[in-house]
Coordinates of C-alpha atoms in Angstrom, one line a residue:
X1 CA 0.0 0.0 0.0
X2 CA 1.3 3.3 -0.9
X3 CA 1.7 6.0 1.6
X4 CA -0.6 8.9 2.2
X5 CA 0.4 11.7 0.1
X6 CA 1.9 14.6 2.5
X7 CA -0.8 17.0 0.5
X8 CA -3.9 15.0 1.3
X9 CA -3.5 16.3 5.2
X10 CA -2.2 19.4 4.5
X11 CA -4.2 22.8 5.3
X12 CA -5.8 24.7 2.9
X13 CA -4.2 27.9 1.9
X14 CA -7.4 30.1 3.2
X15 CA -7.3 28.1 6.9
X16 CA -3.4 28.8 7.2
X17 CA -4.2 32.5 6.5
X18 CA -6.7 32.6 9.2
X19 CA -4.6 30.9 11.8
X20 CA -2.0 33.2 11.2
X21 CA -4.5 36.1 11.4
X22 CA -5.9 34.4 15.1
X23 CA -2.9 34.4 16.1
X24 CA -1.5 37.4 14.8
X25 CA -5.1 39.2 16.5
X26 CA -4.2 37.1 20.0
X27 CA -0.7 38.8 20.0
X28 CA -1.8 42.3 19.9
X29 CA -4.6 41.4 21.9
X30 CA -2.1 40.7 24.9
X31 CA -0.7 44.6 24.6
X32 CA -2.4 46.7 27.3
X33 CA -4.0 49.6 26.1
X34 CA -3.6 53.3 28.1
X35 CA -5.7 53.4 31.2
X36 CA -9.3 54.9 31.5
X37 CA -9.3 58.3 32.1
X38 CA -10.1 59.8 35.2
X39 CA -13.0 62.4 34.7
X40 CA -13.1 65.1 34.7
X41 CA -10.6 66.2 32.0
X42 CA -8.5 69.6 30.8
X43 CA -9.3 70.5 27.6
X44 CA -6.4 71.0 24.8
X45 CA -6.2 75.3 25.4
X46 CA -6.0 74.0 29.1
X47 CA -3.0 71.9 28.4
X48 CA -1.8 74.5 26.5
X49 CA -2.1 77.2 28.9
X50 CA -0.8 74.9 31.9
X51 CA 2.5 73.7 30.3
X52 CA 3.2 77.5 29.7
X53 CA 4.0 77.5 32.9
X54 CA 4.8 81.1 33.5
X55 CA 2.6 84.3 31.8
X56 CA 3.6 88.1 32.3
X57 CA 0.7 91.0 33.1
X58 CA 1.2 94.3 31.6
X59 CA -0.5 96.8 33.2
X60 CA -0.6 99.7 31.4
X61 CA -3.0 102.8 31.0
X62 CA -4.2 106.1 32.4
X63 CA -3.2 104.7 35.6
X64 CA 0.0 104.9 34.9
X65 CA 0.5 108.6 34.4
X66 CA -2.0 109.7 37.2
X67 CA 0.3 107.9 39.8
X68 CA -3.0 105.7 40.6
X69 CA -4.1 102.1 41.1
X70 CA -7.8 102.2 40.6
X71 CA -8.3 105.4 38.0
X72 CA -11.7 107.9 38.5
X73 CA -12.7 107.1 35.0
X74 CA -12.5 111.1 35.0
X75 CA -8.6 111.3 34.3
X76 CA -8.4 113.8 31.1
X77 CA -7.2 111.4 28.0
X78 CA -4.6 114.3 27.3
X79 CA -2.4 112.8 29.9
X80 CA -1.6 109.5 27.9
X81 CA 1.6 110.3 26.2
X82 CA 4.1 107.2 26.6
X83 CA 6.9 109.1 24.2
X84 CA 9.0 105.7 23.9
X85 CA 6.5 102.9 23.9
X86 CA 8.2 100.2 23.1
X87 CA 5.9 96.5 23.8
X88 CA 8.8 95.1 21.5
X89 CA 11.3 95.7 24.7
X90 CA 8.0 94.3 26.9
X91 CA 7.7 91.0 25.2
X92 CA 11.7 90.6 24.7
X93 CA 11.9 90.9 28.1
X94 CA 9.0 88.4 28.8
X95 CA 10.3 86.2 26.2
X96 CA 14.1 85.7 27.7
X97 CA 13.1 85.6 31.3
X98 CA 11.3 82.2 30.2
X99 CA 7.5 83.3 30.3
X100 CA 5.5 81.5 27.7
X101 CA 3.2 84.6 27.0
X102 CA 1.8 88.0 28.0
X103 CA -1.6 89.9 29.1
X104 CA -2.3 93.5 28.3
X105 CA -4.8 95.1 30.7
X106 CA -6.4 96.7 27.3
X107 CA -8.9 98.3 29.8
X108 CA -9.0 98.7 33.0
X109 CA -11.7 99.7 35.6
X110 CA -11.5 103.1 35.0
X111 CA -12.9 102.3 31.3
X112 CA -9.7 104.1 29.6
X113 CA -9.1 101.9 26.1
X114 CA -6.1 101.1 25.2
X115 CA -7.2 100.6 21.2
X116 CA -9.4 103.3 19.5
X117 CA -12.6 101.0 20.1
X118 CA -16.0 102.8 18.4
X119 CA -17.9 102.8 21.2
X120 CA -16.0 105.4 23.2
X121 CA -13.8 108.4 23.0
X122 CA -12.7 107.1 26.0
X123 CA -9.4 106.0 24.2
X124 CA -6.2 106.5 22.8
X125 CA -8.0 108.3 20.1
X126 CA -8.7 111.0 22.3
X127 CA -4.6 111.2 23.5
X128 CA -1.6 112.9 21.7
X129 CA 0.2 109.8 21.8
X130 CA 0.9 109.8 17.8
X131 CA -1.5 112.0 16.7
X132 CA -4.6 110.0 18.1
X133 CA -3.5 107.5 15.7
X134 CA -2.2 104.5 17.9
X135 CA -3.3 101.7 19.3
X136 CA -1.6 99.9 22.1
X137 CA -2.9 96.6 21.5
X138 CA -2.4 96.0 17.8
X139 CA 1.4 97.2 18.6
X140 CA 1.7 94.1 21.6
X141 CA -0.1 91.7 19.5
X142 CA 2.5 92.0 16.8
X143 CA 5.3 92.5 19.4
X144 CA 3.9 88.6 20.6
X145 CA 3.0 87.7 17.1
X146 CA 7.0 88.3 16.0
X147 CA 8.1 86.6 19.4
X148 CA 6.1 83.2 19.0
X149 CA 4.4 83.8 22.2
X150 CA 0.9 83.9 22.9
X151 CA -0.9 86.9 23.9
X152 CA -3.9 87.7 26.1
X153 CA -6.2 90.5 27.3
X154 CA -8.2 91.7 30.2
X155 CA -11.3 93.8 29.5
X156 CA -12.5 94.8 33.2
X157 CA -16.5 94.5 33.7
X158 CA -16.4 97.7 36.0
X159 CA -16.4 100.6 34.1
X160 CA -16.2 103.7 35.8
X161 CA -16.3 106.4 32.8
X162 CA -19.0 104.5 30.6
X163 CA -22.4 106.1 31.3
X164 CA -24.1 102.7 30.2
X165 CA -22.9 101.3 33.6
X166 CA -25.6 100.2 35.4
X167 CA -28.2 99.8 33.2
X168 CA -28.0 96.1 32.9
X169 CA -28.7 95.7 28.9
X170 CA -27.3 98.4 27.7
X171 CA -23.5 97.8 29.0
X172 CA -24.0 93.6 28.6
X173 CA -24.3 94.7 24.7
X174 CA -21.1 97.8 25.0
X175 CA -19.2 95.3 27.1
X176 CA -20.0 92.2 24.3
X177 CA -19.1 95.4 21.6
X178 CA -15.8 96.2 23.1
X179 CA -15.0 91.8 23.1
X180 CA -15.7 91.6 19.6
X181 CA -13.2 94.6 18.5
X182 CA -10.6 92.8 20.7
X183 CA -11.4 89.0 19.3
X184 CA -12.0 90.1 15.8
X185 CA -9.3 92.6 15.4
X186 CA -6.0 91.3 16.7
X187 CA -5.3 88.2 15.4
X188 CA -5.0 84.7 18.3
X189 CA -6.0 85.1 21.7
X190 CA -4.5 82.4 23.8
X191 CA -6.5 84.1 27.4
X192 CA -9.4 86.1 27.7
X193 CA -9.0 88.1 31.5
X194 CA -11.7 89.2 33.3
X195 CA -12.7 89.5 37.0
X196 CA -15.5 90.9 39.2
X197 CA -13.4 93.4 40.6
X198 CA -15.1 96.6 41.6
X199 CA -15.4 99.3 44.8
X200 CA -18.2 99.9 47.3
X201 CA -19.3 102.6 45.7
X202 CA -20.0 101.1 42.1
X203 CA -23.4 100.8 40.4
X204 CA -25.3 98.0 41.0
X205 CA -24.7 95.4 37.9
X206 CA -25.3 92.0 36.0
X207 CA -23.0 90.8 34.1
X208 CA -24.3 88.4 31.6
X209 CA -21.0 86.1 32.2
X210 CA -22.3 83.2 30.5
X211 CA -22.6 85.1 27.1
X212 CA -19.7 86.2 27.2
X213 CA -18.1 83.1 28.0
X214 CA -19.9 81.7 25.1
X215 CA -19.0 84.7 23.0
X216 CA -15.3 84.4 23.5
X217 CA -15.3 80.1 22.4
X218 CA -17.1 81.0 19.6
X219 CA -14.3 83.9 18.3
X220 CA -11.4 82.5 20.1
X221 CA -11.7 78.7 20.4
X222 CA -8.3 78.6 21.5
X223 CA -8.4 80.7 24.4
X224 CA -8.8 79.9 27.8
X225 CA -11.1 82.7 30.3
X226 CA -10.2 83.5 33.6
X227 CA -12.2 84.0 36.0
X228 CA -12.8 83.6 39.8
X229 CA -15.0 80.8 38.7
X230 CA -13.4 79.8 35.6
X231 CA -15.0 78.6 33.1
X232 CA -11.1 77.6 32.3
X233 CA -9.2 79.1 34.8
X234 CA -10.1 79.7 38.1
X235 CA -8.4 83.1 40.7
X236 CA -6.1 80.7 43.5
X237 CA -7.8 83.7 45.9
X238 CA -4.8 86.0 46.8
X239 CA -2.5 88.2 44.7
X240 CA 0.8 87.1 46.5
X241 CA 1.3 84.3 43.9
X242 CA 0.5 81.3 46.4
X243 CA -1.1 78.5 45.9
X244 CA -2.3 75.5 48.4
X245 CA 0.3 72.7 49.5
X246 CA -2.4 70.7 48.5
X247 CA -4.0 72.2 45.1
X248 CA -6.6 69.8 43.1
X249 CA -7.1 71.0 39.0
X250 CA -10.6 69.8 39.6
X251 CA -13.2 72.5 41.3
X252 CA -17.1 73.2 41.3
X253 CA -17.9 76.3 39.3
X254 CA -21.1 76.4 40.3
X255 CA -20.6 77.2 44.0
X256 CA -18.3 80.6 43.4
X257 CA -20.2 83.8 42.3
X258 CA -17.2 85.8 40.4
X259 CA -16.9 88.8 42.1
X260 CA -19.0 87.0 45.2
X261 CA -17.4 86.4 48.3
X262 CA -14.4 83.8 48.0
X263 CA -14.0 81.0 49.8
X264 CA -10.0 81.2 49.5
X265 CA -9.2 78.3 50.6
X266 CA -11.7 76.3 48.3
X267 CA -9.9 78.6 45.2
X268 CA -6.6 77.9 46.7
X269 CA -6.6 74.0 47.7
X270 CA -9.4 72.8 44.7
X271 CA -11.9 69.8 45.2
X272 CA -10.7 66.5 44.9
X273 CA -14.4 65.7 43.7
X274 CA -15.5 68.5 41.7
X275 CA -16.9 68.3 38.4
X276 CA -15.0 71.0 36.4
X277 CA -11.8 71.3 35.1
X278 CA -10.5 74.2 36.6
X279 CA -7.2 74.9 37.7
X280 CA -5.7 77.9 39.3
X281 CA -3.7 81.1 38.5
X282 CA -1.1 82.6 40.8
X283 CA -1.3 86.3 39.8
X284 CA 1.4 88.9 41.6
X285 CA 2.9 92.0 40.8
X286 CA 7.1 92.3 41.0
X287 CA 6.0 95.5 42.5
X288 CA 3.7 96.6 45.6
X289 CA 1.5 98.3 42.6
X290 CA 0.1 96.8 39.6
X291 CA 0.6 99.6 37.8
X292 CA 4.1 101.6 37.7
X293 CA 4.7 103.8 40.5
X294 CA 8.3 106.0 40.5
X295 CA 8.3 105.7 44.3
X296 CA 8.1 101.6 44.5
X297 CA 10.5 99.0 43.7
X298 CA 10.7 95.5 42.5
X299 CA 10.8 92.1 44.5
X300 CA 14.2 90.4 45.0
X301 CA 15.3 87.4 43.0
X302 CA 15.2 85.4 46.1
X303 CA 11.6 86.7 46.4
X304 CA 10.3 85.6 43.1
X305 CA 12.1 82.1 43.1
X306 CA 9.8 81.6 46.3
X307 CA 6.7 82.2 44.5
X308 CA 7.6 80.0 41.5
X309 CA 8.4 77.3 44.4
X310 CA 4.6 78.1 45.4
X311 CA 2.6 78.3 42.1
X312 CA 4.2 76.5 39.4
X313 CA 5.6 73.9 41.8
X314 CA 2.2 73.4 43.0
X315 CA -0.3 72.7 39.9
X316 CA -0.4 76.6 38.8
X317 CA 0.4 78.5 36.3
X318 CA 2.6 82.0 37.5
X319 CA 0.8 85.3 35.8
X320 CA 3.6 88.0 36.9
X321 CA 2.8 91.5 36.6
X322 CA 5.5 93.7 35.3
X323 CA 4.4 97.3 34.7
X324 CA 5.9 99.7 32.3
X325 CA 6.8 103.1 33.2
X326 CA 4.9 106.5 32.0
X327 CA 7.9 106.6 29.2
X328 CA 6.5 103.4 27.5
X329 CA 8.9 100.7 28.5
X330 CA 10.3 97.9 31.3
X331 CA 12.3 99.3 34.5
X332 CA 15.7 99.2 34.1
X333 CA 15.6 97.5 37.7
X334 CA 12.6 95.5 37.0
X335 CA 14.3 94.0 34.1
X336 CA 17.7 93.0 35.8
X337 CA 15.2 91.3 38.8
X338 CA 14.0 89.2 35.8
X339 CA 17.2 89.0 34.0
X340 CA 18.5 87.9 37.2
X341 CA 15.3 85.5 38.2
X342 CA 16.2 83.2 34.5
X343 CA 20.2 83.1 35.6
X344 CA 18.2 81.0 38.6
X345 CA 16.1 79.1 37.2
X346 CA 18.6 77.5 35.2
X347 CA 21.3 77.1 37.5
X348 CA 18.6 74.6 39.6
X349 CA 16.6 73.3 36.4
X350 CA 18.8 73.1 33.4
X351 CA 20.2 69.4 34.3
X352 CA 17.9 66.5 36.2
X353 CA 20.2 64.6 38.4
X354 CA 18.2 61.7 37.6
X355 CA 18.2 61.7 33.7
X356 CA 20.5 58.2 34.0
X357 CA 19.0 56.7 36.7
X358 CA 18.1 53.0 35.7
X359 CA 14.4 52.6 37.2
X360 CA 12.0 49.8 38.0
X361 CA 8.5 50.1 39.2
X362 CA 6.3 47.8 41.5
X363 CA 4.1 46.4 38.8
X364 CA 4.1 47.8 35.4
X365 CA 0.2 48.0 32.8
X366 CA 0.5 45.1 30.9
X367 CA 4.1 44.3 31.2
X368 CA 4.2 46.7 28.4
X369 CA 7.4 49.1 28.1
X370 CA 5.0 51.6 26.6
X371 CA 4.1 52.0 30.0
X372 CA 7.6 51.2 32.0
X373 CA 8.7 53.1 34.8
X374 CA 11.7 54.4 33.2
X375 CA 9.1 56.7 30.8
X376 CA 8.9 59.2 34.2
X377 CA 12.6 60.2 33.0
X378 CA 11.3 61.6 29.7
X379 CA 10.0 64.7 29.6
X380 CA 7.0 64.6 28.1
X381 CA 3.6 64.4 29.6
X382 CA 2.4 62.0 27.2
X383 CA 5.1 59.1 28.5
X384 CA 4.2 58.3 32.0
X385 CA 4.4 55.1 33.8
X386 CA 1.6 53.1 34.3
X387 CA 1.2 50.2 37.1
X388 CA -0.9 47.2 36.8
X389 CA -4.8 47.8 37.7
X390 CA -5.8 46.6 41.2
X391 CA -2.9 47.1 43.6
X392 CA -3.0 48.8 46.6
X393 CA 0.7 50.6 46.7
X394 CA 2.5 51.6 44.2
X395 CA 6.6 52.2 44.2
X396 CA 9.3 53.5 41.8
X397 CA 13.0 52.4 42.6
X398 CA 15.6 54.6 41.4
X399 CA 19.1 53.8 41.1
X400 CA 21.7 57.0 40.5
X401 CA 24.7 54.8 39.9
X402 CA 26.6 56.6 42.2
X403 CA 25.4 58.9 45.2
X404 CA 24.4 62.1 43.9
X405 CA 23.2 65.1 46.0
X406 CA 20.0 66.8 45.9
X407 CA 17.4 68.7 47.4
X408 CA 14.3 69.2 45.7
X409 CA 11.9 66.9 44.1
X410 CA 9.8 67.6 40.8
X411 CA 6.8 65.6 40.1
X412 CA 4.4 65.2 37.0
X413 CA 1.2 63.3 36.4
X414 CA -0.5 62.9 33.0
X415 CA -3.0 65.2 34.0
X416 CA -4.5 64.5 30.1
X417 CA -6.2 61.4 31.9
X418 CA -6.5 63.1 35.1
X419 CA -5.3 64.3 38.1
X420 CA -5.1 61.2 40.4
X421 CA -2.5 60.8 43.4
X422 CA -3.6 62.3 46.7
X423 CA -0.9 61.3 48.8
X424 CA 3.1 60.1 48.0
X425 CA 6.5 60.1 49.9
X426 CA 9.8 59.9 48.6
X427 CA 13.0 58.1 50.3
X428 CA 16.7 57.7 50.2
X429 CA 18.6 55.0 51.1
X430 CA 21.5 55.9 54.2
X431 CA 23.1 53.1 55.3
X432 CA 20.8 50.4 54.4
X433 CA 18.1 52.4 55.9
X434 CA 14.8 53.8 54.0
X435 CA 14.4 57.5 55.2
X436 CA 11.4 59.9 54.1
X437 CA 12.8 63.0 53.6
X438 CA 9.3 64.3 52.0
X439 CA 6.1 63.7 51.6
X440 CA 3.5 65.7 49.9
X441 CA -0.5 65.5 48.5
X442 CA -1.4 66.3 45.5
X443 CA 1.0 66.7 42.3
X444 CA -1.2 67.6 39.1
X445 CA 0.2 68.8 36.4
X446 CA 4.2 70.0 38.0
X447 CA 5.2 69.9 41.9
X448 CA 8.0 70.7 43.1
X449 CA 9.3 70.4 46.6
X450 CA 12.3 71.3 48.8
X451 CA 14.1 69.5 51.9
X452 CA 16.9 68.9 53.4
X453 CA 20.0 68.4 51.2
X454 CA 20.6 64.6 51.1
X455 CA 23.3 62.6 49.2
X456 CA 21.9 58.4 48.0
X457 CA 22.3 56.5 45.1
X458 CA 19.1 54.8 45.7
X459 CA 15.1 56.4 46.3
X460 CA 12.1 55.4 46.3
X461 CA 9.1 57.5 45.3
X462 CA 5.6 56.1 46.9
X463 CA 1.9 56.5 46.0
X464 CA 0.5 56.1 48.9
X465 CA -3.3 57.3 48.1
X466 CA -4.8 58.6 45.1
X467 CA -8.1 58.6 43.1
X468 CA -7.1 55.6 40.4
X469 CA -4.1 54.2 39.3
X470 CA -1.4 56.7 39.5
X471 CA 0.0 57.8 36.1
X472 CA 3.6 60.2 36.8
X473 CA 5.0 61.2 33.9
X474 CA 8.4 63.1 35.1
X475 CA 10.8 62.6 37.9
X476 CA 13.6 64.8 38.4
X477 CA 16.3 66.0 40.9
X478 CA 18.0 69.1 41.2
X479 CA 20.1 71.2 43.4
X480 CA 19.0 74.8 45.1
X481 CA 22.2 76.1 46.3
X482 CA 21.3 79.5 45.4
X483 CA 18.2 80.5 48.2
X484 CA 17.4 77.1 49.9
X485 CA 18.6 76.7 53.9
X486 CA 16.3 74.4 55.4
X487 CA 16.4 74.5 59.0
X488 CA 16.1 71.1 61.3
X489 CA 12.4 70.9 63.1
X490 CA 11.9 67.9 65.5
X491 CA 8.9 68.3 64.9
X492 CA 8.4 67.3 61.7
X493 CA 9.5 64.0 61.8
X494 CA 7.4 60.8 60.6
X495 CA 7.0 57.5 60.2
X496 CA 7.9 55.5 56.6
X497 CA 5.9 52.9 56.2
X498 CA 8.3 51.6 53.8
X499 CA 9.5 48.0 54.0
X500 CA 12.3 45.6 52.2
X501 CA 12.6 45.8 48.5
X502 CA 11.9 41.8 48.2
X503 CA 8.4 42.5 49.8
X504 CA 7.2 44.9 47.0
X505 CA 8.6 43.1 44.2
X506 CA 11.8 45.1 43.3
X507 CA 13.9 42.5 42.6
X508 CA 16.5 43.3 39.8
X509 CA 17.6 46.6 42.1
X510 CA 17.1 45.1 45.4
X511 CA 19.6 42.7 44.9
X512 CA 22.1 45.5 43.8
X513 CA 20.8 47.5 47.1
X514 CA 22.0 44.2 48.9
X515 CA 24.8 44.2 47.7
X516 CA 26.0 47.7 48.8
X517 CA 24.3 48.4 51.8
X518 CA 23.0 44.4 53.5
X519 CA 20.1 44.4 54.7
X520 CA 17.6 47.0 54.2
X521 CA 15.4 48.7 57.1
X522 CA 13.4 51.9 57.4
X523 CA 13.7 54.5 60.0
X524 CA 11.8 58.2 60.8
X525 CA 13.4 60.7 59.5
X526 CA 12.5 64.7 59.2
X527 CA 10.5 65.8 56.2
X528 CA 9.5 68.9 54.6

């Protein structure tokens, strides 16, 4: 009998394919996908605005040449003269010193307009300042424009020289007039300001916020509106450029009034439950004065590296005001504070200690090295390490190679699906002993945080609460030797609740940790 032939049991051609397509569809079926999102969400000009990081407030008008804060609404338009205007020196200024973009105050509560708008006289029109014939916005806008940053403007709501103030139709329509000019005339508009601002003695008044909100998407869909309330951006609730040690993105819109009374430390701390998007603006003026005063003087470097410390390094974006004189430009002194406050930034900033650190994680989504802990070393908030769903801890081990020193922290979540972690602590290993030398709450979209300086080779950041799985998308380490003493305080010491490396799964480092160090304890230690 003759044997089978080898083609009689062989698969047909179209079954081969589909096994090879099963299993082809079974192999990419095993590759986690990103995590759920975390409602609620920041929208794209939110991002935007956020990883700006740092905005600077021009305010400029009448103001400044009747040697006032809040102006009469009276002040004779003659008096606006500013000989050597020069917003290309403003936005230069802005520009090197590291702020993303800039806000004109194109009018201010005392109604004076900074462009020739047609509903008022009330303007630059009405000034000799070139003949009647300039217009302080258009010039900033193309000063901003030129620079490749983004520009925005604050229209104030109180208006003490329009005679339309108070009768509740009348100036929603002038007000919704003068936004138009502003959002039709002057190219992008990355921030629309506006606040409830106004004295005792002010007309009673309705602002119809919600169509104007609605007014500004639809000619600006870019721009983000601040807002004690938001809808985008809410006030933090003080003008010394301070946010919360805890500060949440999220926030509930509908229980501020703008203009109402504040609740400052809902503005400044956020809602870990609240429905809107919402996060927080540090605004502060370099000066005492928002507008330029010959008789004040700028904030110290030191000064201004503490407020940066308190609103960028906590989940804010900095809005610093920098008036220019009556001539038309920057302070000489104003600008070597700033020049002065950049020469600082990137002596602690320009290299993370960290950046060749090898790093493992206590679980990792998937097993998929999309999501591997050593993503938290890129920057770039849309790399982030993810952990696998369902654990209750979650660690990342970091090994320096060689013992570096260091004393302050920065932090990043993916706040695109999020803002999540509620609680964390970060340790350093001293003499095969786990110390805390921090531990914070919240970290959104930056955080930053000082301590002691410590020297390890080995940390190990914890999440120990948060709202889902966490999602941290930077770590890095840097030096302050430039303002930072931190002073010993008994009383701040804690307890780590840390434990051996074995016991949360770090093997590959552990065993390195071992190796240098034997056994491996924890201990209290004192923390920022």
């Amino acid at each position: 009998m003759k044997p089978p032939s080898a083609t009689k049991f062989s698969l047909p051609i179209s079954l081969l394919l589909l096994v090879v397509l099963l299993s082809t569809s079974l192999t990419r079926a095993t590759i986690a996908p990103p995590p759920l999102p975390v409602l609620p969400l920041p929208s794209a000009q939110q991002v935007t605005w956020q990883s700006s990081g740092m905005a600077m407030f021009f305010h400029f008008g009448m103001n400044t040449f009747t040697d006032t804060e809040w102006g009469t609404g009276h002040a004779d338009p003659t008096l606006f003269n500013p000989v050597h205007l020069d917003p290309k020196q403003w936005v230069r200024v802005a520009r090197e010193a590291g702020f993303r973009r800039v806000i004109l105050t194109a009018k201010h509560h005392d109604g004076f307009c900074l462009w020739p708008s047609a509903y008022t006289n009330y303007s630059v029109k009405s000034s000799p300042w070139k003949g009647g014939e300039g217009d302080v916005v258009a010039e900033v806008a193309e000063a901003a424009r030129e620079a490749g940053i983004g520009l925005g403007l604050y229209l104030s709501p109180w208006d003490r020289h329009e005679a339309a103030y108070g009768e509740t139709l009348e100036y929603n329509e002038y007000y919704l007039g003068q936004l138009h000019e502003l959002l039709t005339m002057y190219g992008p508009i990355q921030e629309v300001w506006l606040d409830g601002a106004k004295g005792k003695d002010a007309k009673s008044m309705e602002y119809y916020f919600k169509e104007w909100f609605s007014v500004i998407h639809q000619l600006q869909p870019g721009a983000v509106i601040f807002s004690g309330a938001g809808p985008d951006i809410r006030w933090v609730g003080d003008e010394g450029g301070v946010a919360g040690a805890t500060c949440w993105s999220m926030f509930n819109s509908s229980d501020v009034t703008i203009g109402g009374d504040l609740n400052e430390q809902y503005s400044r701390q956020g809602d870990p439950n609240g429905y809107n998007w919402v996060p927080p603006e540090c605004d502060v003026s370099i000066r005492p004065g928002w507008f330029w005063h010959s008789s004040e003087h700028p904030k110290t470097t030191n000064s201004l590296l503490e407020i940066f410390y308190k609103s960028v390094g906590r989940n804010c974006m900095l809005l610093l005001n920098v008036p220019p004189t009556n001539t038309g430009v920057l302070a000489d002194e104003d600008v070597q504070v700033l020049n002065n406050f950049k020469d600082m930034l990137k002596s602690i900033f320009s290299i993370n200690l960290a950046q060749n650190a090898i790093v493992t994680a206590s679980s990792v989504r998937g097993n998929n090295c999309q999501f591997g802990a050593s993503q938290i070393l890129i920057d770039d908030m849309l790399t982030y390490w993810a952990p696998k769903e369902g654990q209750e801890k979650w660690y990342i081990l970091l090994d320096l190679e060689s013992p570096i020193s260091f004393n302050v922290l920065c932090i990043q979540e993916a706040i695109q699906l999020g803002q999540r972690v509620s609680q964390y602590h970060l340790d350093v290993l001293e003499d095969g002993v786990w110390c805390t030398v921090m531990n914070g709450t919240t970290i959104g979209y930056k955080r930053l945080e000082r301590f002691n300086l410590v020297s390890s080779q080995f940390l190990r950041l914890t999440i120990d609460e948060a709202r889902a799985d966490p999602l941290i998308s930077y770590f890095g380490l840097y030096t302050d030797n430039t303002t930072f003493v931190y002073a010993n305080d008994s009383s701040k010491v804690i307890s780590s609740s840390g434990s051996t490396l074995k016991e949360k799964g770090l093997i590959s480092l552990d065993e390195k940790v071992q190796s240098v160090s034997g056994k491996v304890s924890t201990k209290s230690v004192l923390t920022s």
